[in-house]
PDB file of C-alpha atoms in Angstrom:
ATOM      1  CA  MET U   1     137.122 -82.617-124.556  1.00  0.00           C
ATOM      2  CA  SER U   2     139.874 -80.000-124.100  1.00  0.00           C
ATOM      3  CA  ALA U   3     139.803 -77.643-121.000  1.00  0.00           C
ATOM      4  CA  ALA U   4     138.970 -74.735-123.452  1.00  0.00           C
ATOM      5  CA  ALA U   5     135.924 -76.360-125.558  1.00  0.00           C
ATOM      6  CA  PRO U   6     132.706 -75.684-124.535  1.00  0.00           C
ATOM      7  CA  VAL U   7     130.344 -78.036-123.249  1.00  0.00           C
ATOM      8  CA  ARG U   8     128.054 -79.480-125.896  1.00  0.00           C
ATOM      9  CA  VAL U   9     124.533 -79.524-124.516  1.00  0.00           C
ATOM     10  CA  ALA U  10     121.170 -80.752-125.711  1.00  0.00           C
ATOM     11  CA  LEU U  11     117.828 -79.834-124.472  1.00  0.00           C
ATOM     12  CA  VAL U  12     114.758 -82.023-124.178  1.00  0.00           C
ATOM     13  CA  GLU U  13     111.648 -79.988-123.069  1.00  0.00           C
ATOM     14  CA  ASP U  14     107.976 -80.345-124.005  1.00  0.00           C
ATOM     15  CA  ASN U  15     106.980 -76.549-122.865  1.00  0.00           C
ATOM     16  CA  ASP U  16     108.501 -74.302-126.019  1.00  0.00           C
ATOM     17  CA  VAL U  17     108.694 -70.995-123.749  1.00  0.00           C
ATOM     18  CA  PHE U  18     110.862 -72.814-121.105  1.00  0.00           C
ATOM     19  CA  ARG U  19     113.045 -74.462-123.697  1.00  0.00           C
ATOM     20  CA  GLU U  20     113.654 -71.396-125.828  1.00  0.00           C
ATOM     21  CA  ALA U  21     114.312 -69.441-122.703  1.00  0.00           C
ATOM     22  CA  LEU U  22     116.778 -71.986-121.443  1.00  0.00           C
ATOM     23  CA  GLU U  23     118.477 -72.544-124.452  1.00  0.00           C
ATOM     24  CA  LEU U  24     118.939 -68.493-125.118  1.00  0.00           C
ATOM     25  CA  LEU U  25     120.387 -68.076-121.479  1.00  0.00           C
ATOM     26  CA  LEU U  26     122.689 -71.006-121.925  1.00  0.00           C
ATOM     27  CA  GLY U  27     123.675 -69.867-125.207  1.00  0.00           C
ATOM     28  CA  LEU U  28     125.034 -66.655-123.830  1.00  0.00           C
ATOM     29  CA  ARG U  29     127.853 -68.479-122.233  1.00  0.00           C
ATOM     30  CA  ALA U  30     131.137 -69.128-123.685  1.00  0.00           C
ATOM     31  CA  ASP U  31     131.528 -72.322-121.781  1.00  0.00           C
ATOM     32  CA  ILE U  32     128.262 -73.623-123.153  1.00  0.00           C
ATOM     33  CA  ASP U  33     127.266 -74.619-126.735  1.00  0.00           C
ATOM     34  CA  VAL U  34     123.662 -75.507-126.910  1.00  0.00           C
ATOM     35  CA  VAL U  35     123.899 -77.886-130.155  1.00  0.00           C
ATOM     36  CA  GLY U  36     120.062 -78.780-130.180  1.00  0.00           C
ATOM     37  CA  SER U  37     116.744 -79.374-128.795  1.00  0.00           C
ATOM     38  CA  VAL U  38     113.588 -81.535-128.890  1.00  0.00           C
ATOM     39  CA  GLU U  39     110.080 -81.476-127.440  1.00  0.00           C
ATOM     40  CA  ASP U  40     109.704 -84.957-126.634  1.00  0.00           C
ATOM     41  CA  GLY U  41     111.814 -88.157-125.260  1.00  0.00           C
ATOM     42  CA  SER U  42     110.947 -90.333-128.362  1.00  0.00           C
ATOM     43  CA  LYS U  43     113.285 -87.991-130.239  1.00  0.00           C
ATOM     44  CA  VAL U  44     116.404 -87.708-128.080  1.00  0.00           C
ATOM     45  CA  VAL U  45     118.040 -90.683-128.914  1.00  0.00           C
ATOM     46  CA  ALA U  46     118.359 -89.621-132.986  1.00  0.00           C
ATOM     47  CA  MET U  47     119.419 -86.060-131.679  1.00  0.00           C
ATOM     48  CA  CYS U  48     122.205 -87.645-129.482  1.00  0.00           C
ATOM     49  CA  ARG U  49     123.290 -89.877-132.149  1.00  0.00           C
ATOM     50  CA  GLU U  50     123.635 -86.930-134.930  1.00  0.00           C
ATOM     51  CA  LEU U  51     124.725 -84.119-132.701  1.00  0.00           C
ATOM     52  CA  ALA U  52     127.018 -85.962-129.968  1.00  0.00           C
ATOM     53  CA  PRO U  53     125.999 -83.609-127.221  1.00  0.00           C
ATOM     54  CA  ASP U  54     128.398 -83.829-123.803  1.00  0.00           C
ATOM     55  CA  VAL U  55     125.124 -83.295-121.641  1.00  0.00           C
ATOM     56  CA  VAL U  56     121.582 -83.858-122.140  1.00  0.00           C
ATOM     57  CA  ILE U  57     119.259 -81.588-120.072  1.00  0.00           C
ATOM     58  CA  MET U  58     116.190 -83.819-119.553  1.00  0.00           C
ATOM     59  CA  ASP U  59     112.584 -82.814-118.524  1.00  0.00           C
ATOM     60  CA  PHE U  60     111.034 -85.547-116.330  1.00  0.00           C
ATOM     61  CA  ARG U  61     107.305 -84.825-117.511  1.00  0.00           C
ATOM     62  CA  LEU U  62     107.031 -85.559-121.100  1.00  0.00           C
ATOM     63  CA  PRO U  63     104.300 -86.696-123.580  1.00  0.00           C
ATOM     64  CA  GLY U  64     104.605 -90.116-124.740  1.00  0.00           C
ATOM     65  CA  VAL U  65     107.891 -91.144-123.684  1.00  0.00           C
ATOM     66  CA  ASP U  66     108.638 -89.731-120.161  1.00  0.00           C
ATOM     67  CA  GLY U  67     112.087 -88.711-118.856  1.00  0.00           C
ATOM     68  CA  VAL U  68     112.573 -91.881-117.063  1.00  0.00           C
ATOM     69  CA  GLN U  69     112.271 -94.045-120.260  1.00  0.00           C
ATOM     70  CA  ALA U  70     114.157 -91.251-122.453  1.00  0.00           C
ATOM     71  CA  THR U  71     117.007 -91.245-119.951  1.00  0.00           C
ATOM     72  CA  ARG U  72     117.238 -95.072-120.023  1.00  0.00           C
ATOM     73  CA  ALA U  73     116.855 -95.279-123.906  1.00  0.00           C
ATOM     74  CA  LEU U  74     119.531 -92.460-124.310  1.00  0.00           C
ATOM     75  CA  ARG U  75     122.116 -94.056-122.007  1.00  0.00           C
ATOM     76  CA  GLU U  76     121.859 -97.279-123.651  1.00  0.00           C
ATOM     77  CA  ALA U  77     122.512 -95.716-127.146  1.00  0.00           C
ATOM     78  CA  CYS U  78     124.841 -93.156-126.254  1.00  0.00           C
ATOM     79  CA  PRO U  79     126.601 -94.126-122.770  1.00  0.00           C
ATOM     80  CA  ASP U  80     129.095 -91.353-122.889  1.00  0.00           C
ATOM     81  CA  VAL U  81     126.336 -88.724-122.521  1.00  0.00           C
ATOM     82  CA  ALA U  82     125.335 -87.077-119.068  1.00  0.00           C
ATOM     83  CA  VAL U  83     121.939 -86.610-118.356  1.00  0.00           C
ATOM     84  CA  VAL U  84     120.807 -83.950-115.977  1.00  0.00           C
ATOM     85  CA  CYS U  85     117.174 -83.985-115.119  1.00  0.00           C
ATOM     86  CA  LEU U  86     115.598 -80.596-115.011  1.00  0.00           C
ATOM     87  CA  THR U  87     111.781 -80.774-113.374  1.00  0.00           C
ATOM     88  CA  ALA U  88     108.994 -78.785-112.399  1.00  0.00           C
ATOM     89  CA  SER U  89     108.641 -81.273-109.742  1.00  0.00           C
ATOM     90  CA  ALA U  90     109.047 -84.746-108.994  1.00  0.00           C
ATOM     91  CA  ASN U  91     108.980 -87.072-105.953  1.00  0.00           C
ATOM     92  CA  LEU U  92     111.452 -88.886-104.408  1.00  0.00           C
ATOM     93  CA  ARG U  93     110.200 -92.207-105.836  1.00  0.00           C
ATOM     94  CA  GLU U  94     110.525 -90.381-109.386  1.00  0.00           C
ATOM     95  CA  VAL U  95     113.779 -88.859-108.650  1.00  0.00           C
ATOM     96  CA  ASP U  96     115.052 -92.475-107.608  1.00  0.00           C
ATOM     97  CA  ALA U  97     113.802 -93.722-111.027  1.00  0.00           C
ATOM     98  CA  LEU U  98     115.548 -91.143-112.832  1.00  0.00           C
ATOM     99  CA  PHE U  99     119.003 -92.010-111.075  1.00  0.00           C
ATOM    100  CA  ALA U 100     118.295 -95.619-111.716  1.00  0.00           C
ATOM    101  CA  ALA U 101     117.844 -94.985-115.161  1.00  0.00           C
ATOM    102  CA  GLY U 102     121.287 -93.120-115.523  1.00  0.00           C
ATOM    103  CA  ALA U 103     120.746 -89.644-114.779  1.00  0.00           C
ATOM    104  CA  VAL U 104     123.839 -87.754-112.971  1.00  0.00           C
ATOM    105  CA  ALA U 105     121.841 -85.102-111.325  1.00  0.00           C
ATOM    106  CA  CYS U 106     118.140 -83.773-111.060  1.00  0.00           C
ATOM    107  CA  LEU U 107     117.304 -80.158-110.437  1.00  0.00           C
ATOM    108  CA  THR U 108     113.891 -78.261-110.268  1.00  0.00           C
ATOM    109  CA  LYS U 109     113.264 -75.601-112.859  1.00  0.00           C
ATOM    110  CA  ASP U 110     113.180 -72.577-110.162  1.00  0.00           C
ATOM    111  CA  GLU U 111     117.013 -73.218-109.438  1.00  0.00           C
ATOM    112  CA  HIS U 112     119.179 -70.350-110.178  1.00  0.00           C
ATOM    113  CA  LEU U 113     120.865 -70.165-113.389  1.00  0.00           C
ATOM    114  CA  ASP U 114     124.169 -70.431-111.876  1.00  0.00           C
ATOM    115  CA  LYS U 115     123.277 -73.903-110.051  1.00  0.00           C
ATOM    116  CA  ILE U 116     122.085 -75.261-113.445  1.00  0.00           C
ATOM    117  CA  VAL U 117     125.303 -74.170-115.340  1.00  0.00           C
ATOM    118  CA  ALA U 118     127.500 -75.438-112.465  1.00  0.00           C
ATOM    119  CA  THR U 119     125.549 -78.958-112.655  1.00  0.00           C
ATOM    120  CA  ILE U 120     125.946 -78.977-116.408  1.00  0.00           C
ATOM    121  CA  LEU U 121     129.682 -78.521-116.029  1.00  0.00           C
ATOM    122  CA  SER U 122     130.231 -80.702-113.551  1.00  0.00           C
ATOM    123  CA  ALA U 123     128.412 -83.465-115.153  1.00  0.00           C
ATOM    124  CA  ALA U 124     130.341 -83.065-118.286  1.00  0.00           C
ATOM    125  CA  ARG U 125     133.949 -83.273-116.373  1.00  0.00           C
ATOM    126  CA  SER U 126     132.418 -86.488-114.785  1.00  0.00           C
ATOM    127  CA  GLU U 127     132.000 -88.545-118.070  1.00  0.00           C
TER     128      GLU U 127
END
């Protein structure tokens, strides 16, 4: 990825309103290109293979395949993709499970957008 190229981001979030709002806000930035989004963890591997994002923003609580399972499957199928978890709440055991599955960061959904963006950009640089 060249220094001028925007970071390619994909979203995995089951809350339509939150997903669309995050997609809109991130899409306003020149340094981020939202390339896709899905509403459940079972679709993330196919999306990753098709769209080749640099970073996937992963919700923790998803219907069916949860964030830990989806992160593990994603990291196995697309090892160059960085996973940043964005969740309403997760206890320490759940956060530890996310990191063990391959997430590089875990933030709460009430973080300031600037911190979410900084984490996305940092995750993209570290891969």
